[in-house]
C-alpha cells in the first residue's frame, strides 16, 4: 500500500514521515529513541540508521510508519524535495539552545507549505529539553509560531526519552484523520482504493499555495 | 569516521556493475542496498559517534564518484520508473533516493550557493517523474481490484520479456501457462512452467492446478507477478540476488 494510507476498517495505513532539521539538533537520536529505544549507543550494524520503520496499532487500526531521515547541513538543503515528496508528515526539529536551528525550521515550514500545501502534517519539535537552563528559544515564541502556520509544537528530550512517544502518536492520529478526510472528500466509490500518491506540487513563479486536496468539501 | 578503502571501492564497483547487468529493478535495488550497507559499515568506526544521514550522504557520493560509472544515473532512473510504489516508499526507495540525491550532489557546482545542489534540469525531471508515477498509481490502483491482470516475466538465454496478461476467476495456472506459450511464442510449451517468487525471495514453481489468485499472496507490489521459465532452469541462479525476506546484505554471494 502506498503512502496515504487506506480507508476501510481492517486496512493498514502506511505513512511516510520525513525528518528535517539542522545538523546537530538531535533528529536522528530522536527517531532512534522512538524506534529502538536507544540513545547514543553502538547499534548501527545494519542499514537501520537513516530509514526506520515502526508499526503501531491505534484504536484498533494498524499503522506502518516509514521514517526518512535527511542530511541537515545547509549545503544539502537543495536536496530536500527529493526526500520529502509524497510525505504524509514532517517532523521539524530544532535545538532549544540554538536560536539559529529554530530559524532553519521556519525556512523548512515555508518551503513545505509552498511545495506540498496543507496535505502534510507538520510537527515542530524543540529537542534537548534536558538543557532547559541554556534555552535560547522561548516557548511562547515557538508555540505561537507553530500555531500561526498550522503546525503543532512539541517538546522532547532524546536523552531522557521524554515527549517522543506522545509526539509520534499524535502525529499518527493527525495523519489518519487527514487520510480519512481525504477519502471522504473523494467519496467512497468502488474505484477508490485509497492510495493517493501526492507528488511535489511545483509552484513555478507564483506561490499559489496549496490546492486543498486534503481539505474538506470542495476537492476532487 | 572512515571511508571505503580501495578494495571496498572495487567491491562496490563490482556490485554496481552487476547491478547494471541485471534486468529486474528489485534485484538492482537490492544490490544498491548492499553497496549502501558497505558505506555505512565503513563510517561506523567509532563506537561513541553516531552515524547519521549527515555522514552517509557525502560518503555515498564519494563512493559513487570513485566507482566512476557514467551510466549510474540511468540505472537509478530505471529503478525509479519500474519499481512498484510499495518499494519506492520502503527502505529500497529510501536508499534509491539517497543515490539520486548523491548524484545530484555530484552534478552540482562546487561553489554553488545553498540554493544549488540540484540543477534546475534535475528539479524539472524530478517533478515530471513525481507527477507521472503519481498519476499512474491513481489510474492503476482501481484496476487492481476489478481487472484480473498478472505480469509475467519470460526469460530465455540472455533475453527477458515482460507481458501483462489477463486471466479469469478460477483459472488454474496451467491455462495461464498456455496463454504464456502463445504470448511469448514458445516452441515447446511442455518445457516451460510458471514460477512465483516466494516471500523468501526464491523462485517456486506454481503447480498446474494452482489458482492464479492464490499466487497473489506471493507477489510483490500491487500487480501480481509471475515468471514463465524453462522447467529445468537453474533456480539457484535466480535466487542468488534476492535471498531471504529481510535480505542478507552481507552479500558475498553476489560476487561473480
Short mmCIF file of N, CA and C in Angstrom, two decimals, chain B residues 179-244:
data_model
loop_
_atom_site.label_atom_id
_atom_site.label_comp_id
_atom_site.label_asym_id
_atom_site.label_seq_id
_atom_site.Cartn_x
_atom_site.Cartn_y
_atom_site.Cartn_z
N UNK B 179 -1.59 -19.51 -22.21
CA UNK B 179 -1.59 -18.15 -22.77
C UNK B 179 -0.17 -17.63 -22.89
N UNK B 180 0.65 -17.99 -21.90
CA UNK B 180 2.04 -17.54 -21.94
C UNK B 180 2.76 -18.11 -23.15
N UNK B 181 2.53 -19.39 -23.41
CA UNK B 181 3.18 -20.04 -24.54
C UNK B 181 2.88 -19.27 -25.82
N UNK B 182 1.63 -18.83 -25.94
CA UNK B 182 1.25 -18.07 -27.12
C UNK B 182 1.89 -16.68 -27.09
N UNK B 183 1.77 -16.04 -25.92
CA UNK B 183 2.27 -14.67 -25.81
C UNK B 183 3.77 -14.58 -26.09
N UNK B 184 4.52 -15.57 -25.62
CA UNK B 184 5.96 -15.50 -25.80
C UNK B 184 6.44 -16.36 -26.98
N UNK B 185 5.48 -16.89 -27.72
CA UNK B 185 5.79 -17.70 -28.91
C UNK B 185 6.81 -18.79 -28.60
N UNK B 186 6.46 -19.61 -27.63
CA UNK B 186 7.35 -20.68 -27.20
C UNK B 186 7.09 -21.94 -28.03
N UNK B 187 8.16 -22.55 -28.51
CA UNK B 187 8.03 -23.72 -29.36
C UNK B 187 7.56 -24.98 -28.64
N UNK B 188 8.14 -25.23 -27.48
CA UNK B 188 7.78 -26.46 -26.76
C UNK B 188 7.17 -26.10 -25.41
N UNK B 189 5.89 -25.85 -25.39
CA UNK B 189 5.25 -25.37 -24.15
C UNK B 189 5.44 -26.33 -22.98
N UNK B 190 5.60 -27.61 -23.24
CA UNK B 190 5.70 -28.56 -22.12
C UNK B 190 7.02 -28.40 -21.36
N UNK B 191 7.98 -27.72 -21.96
CA UNK B 191 9.27 -27.50 -21.28
C UNK B 191 9.23 -26.27 -20.36
N UNK B 192 8.11 -25.56 -20.37
CA UNK B 192 8.04 -24.31 -19.61
C UNK B 192 6.98 -24.39 -18.52
N UNK B 193 7.17 -23.58 -17.53
CA UNK B 193 6.18 -23.53 -16.46
C UNK B 193 6.17 -22.17 -15.80
N UNK B 194 5.16 -21.95 -14.97
CA UNK B 194 5.06 -20.68 -14.25
C UNK B 194 5.72 -20.78 -12.89
N UNK B 195 6.39 -19.74 -12.52
CA UNK B 195 7.06 -19.68 -11.22
C UNK B 195 6.65 -18.40 -10.51
N UNK B 196 6.62 -18.50 -9.20
CA UNK B 196 6.38 -17.25 -8.47
C UNK B 196 7.51 -17.05 -7.48
N UNK B 197 7.70 -15.80 -7.14
CA UNK B 197 8.75 -15.51 -6.18
C UNK B 197 8.13 -15.55 -4.79
N UNK B 198 8.60 -16.47 -3.97
CA UNK B 198 8.05 -16.62 -2.63
C UNK B 198 8.53 -15.48 -1.74
N UNK B 199 7.93 -15.39 -0.56
CA UNK B 199 8.27 -14.32 0.37
C UNK B 199 9.76 -14.30 0.66
N UNK B 200 10.36 -15.48 0.65
CA UNK B 200 11.79 -15.56 0.93
C UNK B 200 12.66 -15.06 -0.20
N UNK B 201 12.06 -14.83 -1.36
CA UNK B 201 12.82 -14.33 -2.47
C UNK B 201 13.16 -15.38 -3.51
N UNK B 202 13.00 -16.64 -3.16
CA UNK B 202 13.37 -17.67 -4.14
C UNK B 202 12.20 -17.99 -5.06
N UNK B 203 12.53 -18.56 -6.20
CA UNK B 203 11.52 -18.90 -7.19
C UNK B 203 10.93 -20.26 -6.88
N UNK B 204 9.61 -20.31 -6.92
CA UNK B 204 8.95 -21.59 -6.68
C UNK B 204 8.06 -21.91 -7.86
N UNK B 205 8.08 -23.16 -8.31
CA UNK B 205 7.17 -23.49 -9.41
C UNK B 205 5.72 -23.46 -8.93
N UNK B 206 4.85 -23.01 -9.80
CA UNK B 206 3.44 -22.96 -9.48
C UNK B 206 2.80 -24.26 -9.95
N UNK B 207 2.18 -25.02 -9.07
CA UNK B 207 1.58 -26.27 -9.52
C UNK B 207 0.51 -25.99 -10.58
N UNK B 208 0.36 -26.87 -11.56
CA UNK B 208 -0.55 -26.61 -12.68
C UNK B 208 -2.00 -26.33 -12.24
N UNK B 209 -2.41 -26.96 -11.13
CA UNK B 209 -3.79 -26.77 -10.69
C UNK B 209 -3.96 -25.56 -9.78
N UNK B 210 -2.85 -24.92 -9.41
CA UNK B 210 -2.93 -23.77 -8.50
C UNK B 210 -3.75 -22.67 -9.15
N UNK B 211 -4.51 -21.96 -8.34
CA UNK B 211 -5.31 -20.88 -8.89
C UNK B 211 -4.48 -19.59 -8.88
N UNK B 212 -4.70 -18.81 -9.91
CA UNK B 212 -3.87 -17.62 -10.07
C UNK B 212 -4.01 -16.69 -8.87
N UNK B 213 -5.25 -16.51 -8.39
CA UNK B 213 -5.42 -15.53 -7.31
C UNK B 213 -4.71 -15.98 -6.04
N UNK B 214 -4.46 -17.30 -5.92
CA UNK B 214 -3.75 -17.77 -4.73
C UNK B 214 -2.26 -17.42 -4.81
N UNK B 215 -1.81 -17.29 -6.02
CA UNK B 215 -0.40 -16.94 -6.20
C UNK B 215 -0.16 -15.48 -5.84
N UNK B 216 -1.25 -14.71 -5.74
CA UNK B 216 -1.11 -13.29 -5.43
C UNK B 216 -0.35 -13.05 -4.13
N UNK B 217 -0.62 -13.92 -3.20
CA UNK B 217 -0.01 -13.72 -1.89
C UNK B 217 1.50 -13.62 -2.00
N UNK B 218 2.05 -14.22 -3.02
CA UNK B 218 3.49 -14.24 -3.14
C UNK B 218 4.04 -13.06 -3.92
N UNK B 219 3.12 -12.25 -4.41
CA UNK B 219 3.61 -11.20 -5.30
C UNK B 219 4.11 -10.01 -4.52
N UNK B 220 4.88 -9.22 -5.21
CA UNK B 220 5.43 -8.02 -4.60
C UNK B 220 4.77 -6.83 -5.27
N UNK B 221 4.30 -5.90 -4.46
CA UNK B 221 3.68 -4.72 -5.03
C UNK B 221 2.22 -4.96 -5.38
N UNK B 222 1.66 -4.05 -6.15
CA UNK B 222 0.23 -4.10 -6.35
C UNK B 222 -0.18 -5.11 -7.42
N UNK B 223 0.62 -5.24 -8.46
CA UNK B 223 0.26 -6.17 -9.52
C UNK B 223 1.03 -7.47 -9.31
N UNK B 224 0.30 -8.59 -9.26
CA UNK B 224 1.00 -9.85 -9.05
C UNK B 224 1.96 -10.12 -10.20
N UNK B 225 3.07 -10.71 -9.90
CA UNK B 225 3.98 -11.02 -10.98
C UNK B 225 4.46 -12.46 -10.90
N UNK B 226 4.54 -13.07 -12.03
CA UNK B 226 4.98 -14.46 -12.13
C UNK B 226 6.08 -14.53 -13.18
N UNK B 227 6.80 -15.62 -13.17
CA UNK B 227 7.81 -15.82 -14.20
C UNK B 227 7.46 -17.05 -15.01
N UNK B 228 7.72 -16.96 -16.30
CA UNK B 228 7.48 -18.08 -17.19
C UNK B 228 8.85 -18.55 -17.66
N UNK B 229 9.27 -19.68 -17.13
CA UNK B 229 10.65 -20.12 -17.36
C UNK B 229 10.68 -21.58 -17.78
N UNK B 230 11.83 -21.98 -18.28
CA UNK B 230 12.03 -23.39 -18.57
C UNK B 230 11.92 -24.15 -17.26
N UNK B 231 11.30 -25.30 -17.29
CA UNK B 231 11.09 -26.07 -16.07
C UNK B 231 12.43 -26.47 -15.46
N UNK B 232 13.41 -26.71 -16.34
CA UNK B 232 14.71 -27.17 -15.84
C UNK B 232 15.68 -26.02 -15.62
N UNK B 233 15.15 -24.79 -15.46
CA UNK B 233 16.08 -23.66 -15.30
C UNK B 233 16.77 -23.75 -13.94
N UNK B 234 17.86 -23.05 -13.87
CA UNK B 234 18.68 -23.10 -12.67
C UNK B 234 18.12 -22.14 -11.62
N UNK B 235 17.29 -22.67 -10.71
CA UNK B 235 16.66 -21.80 -9.72
C UNK B 235 17.71 -21.11 -8.86
N UNK B 236 18.80 -21.80 -8.64
CA UNK B 236 19.85 -21.22 -7.80
C UNK B 236 20.30 -19.88 -8.33
N UNK B 237 20.38 -19.82 -9.64
CA UNK B 237 20.88 -18.60 -10.26
C UNK B 237 19.93 -17.44 -10.03
N UNK B 238 18.64 -17.74 -10.12
CA UNK B 238 17.66 -16.68 -9.93
C UNK B 238 17.63 -16.25 -8.47
N UNK B 239 17.89 -17.21 -7.59
CA UNK B 239 17.82 -16.94 -6.16
C UNK B 239 18.93 -16.05 -5.68
N UNK B 240 20.03 -16.17 -6.33
CA UNK B 240 21.24 -15.59 -5.77
C UNK B 240 21.13 -14.13 -5.36
N UNK B 241 20.36 -13.39 -6.14
CA UNK B 241 20.34 -11.96 -5.87
C UNK B 241 19.38 -11.56 -4.77
N UNK B 242 18.42 -12.38 -4.50
CA UNK B 242 17.41 -11.97 -3.54
C UNK B 242 17.17 -13.08 -2.53
N UNK B 243 18.03 -13.18 -1.60
CA UNK B 243 17.84 -14.22 -0.61
C UNK B 243 17.14 -13.67 0.62
N UNK B 244 16.24 -14.45 1.13
CA UNK B 244 15.65 -14.15 2.43
C UNK B 244 14.75 -12.93 2.42
#
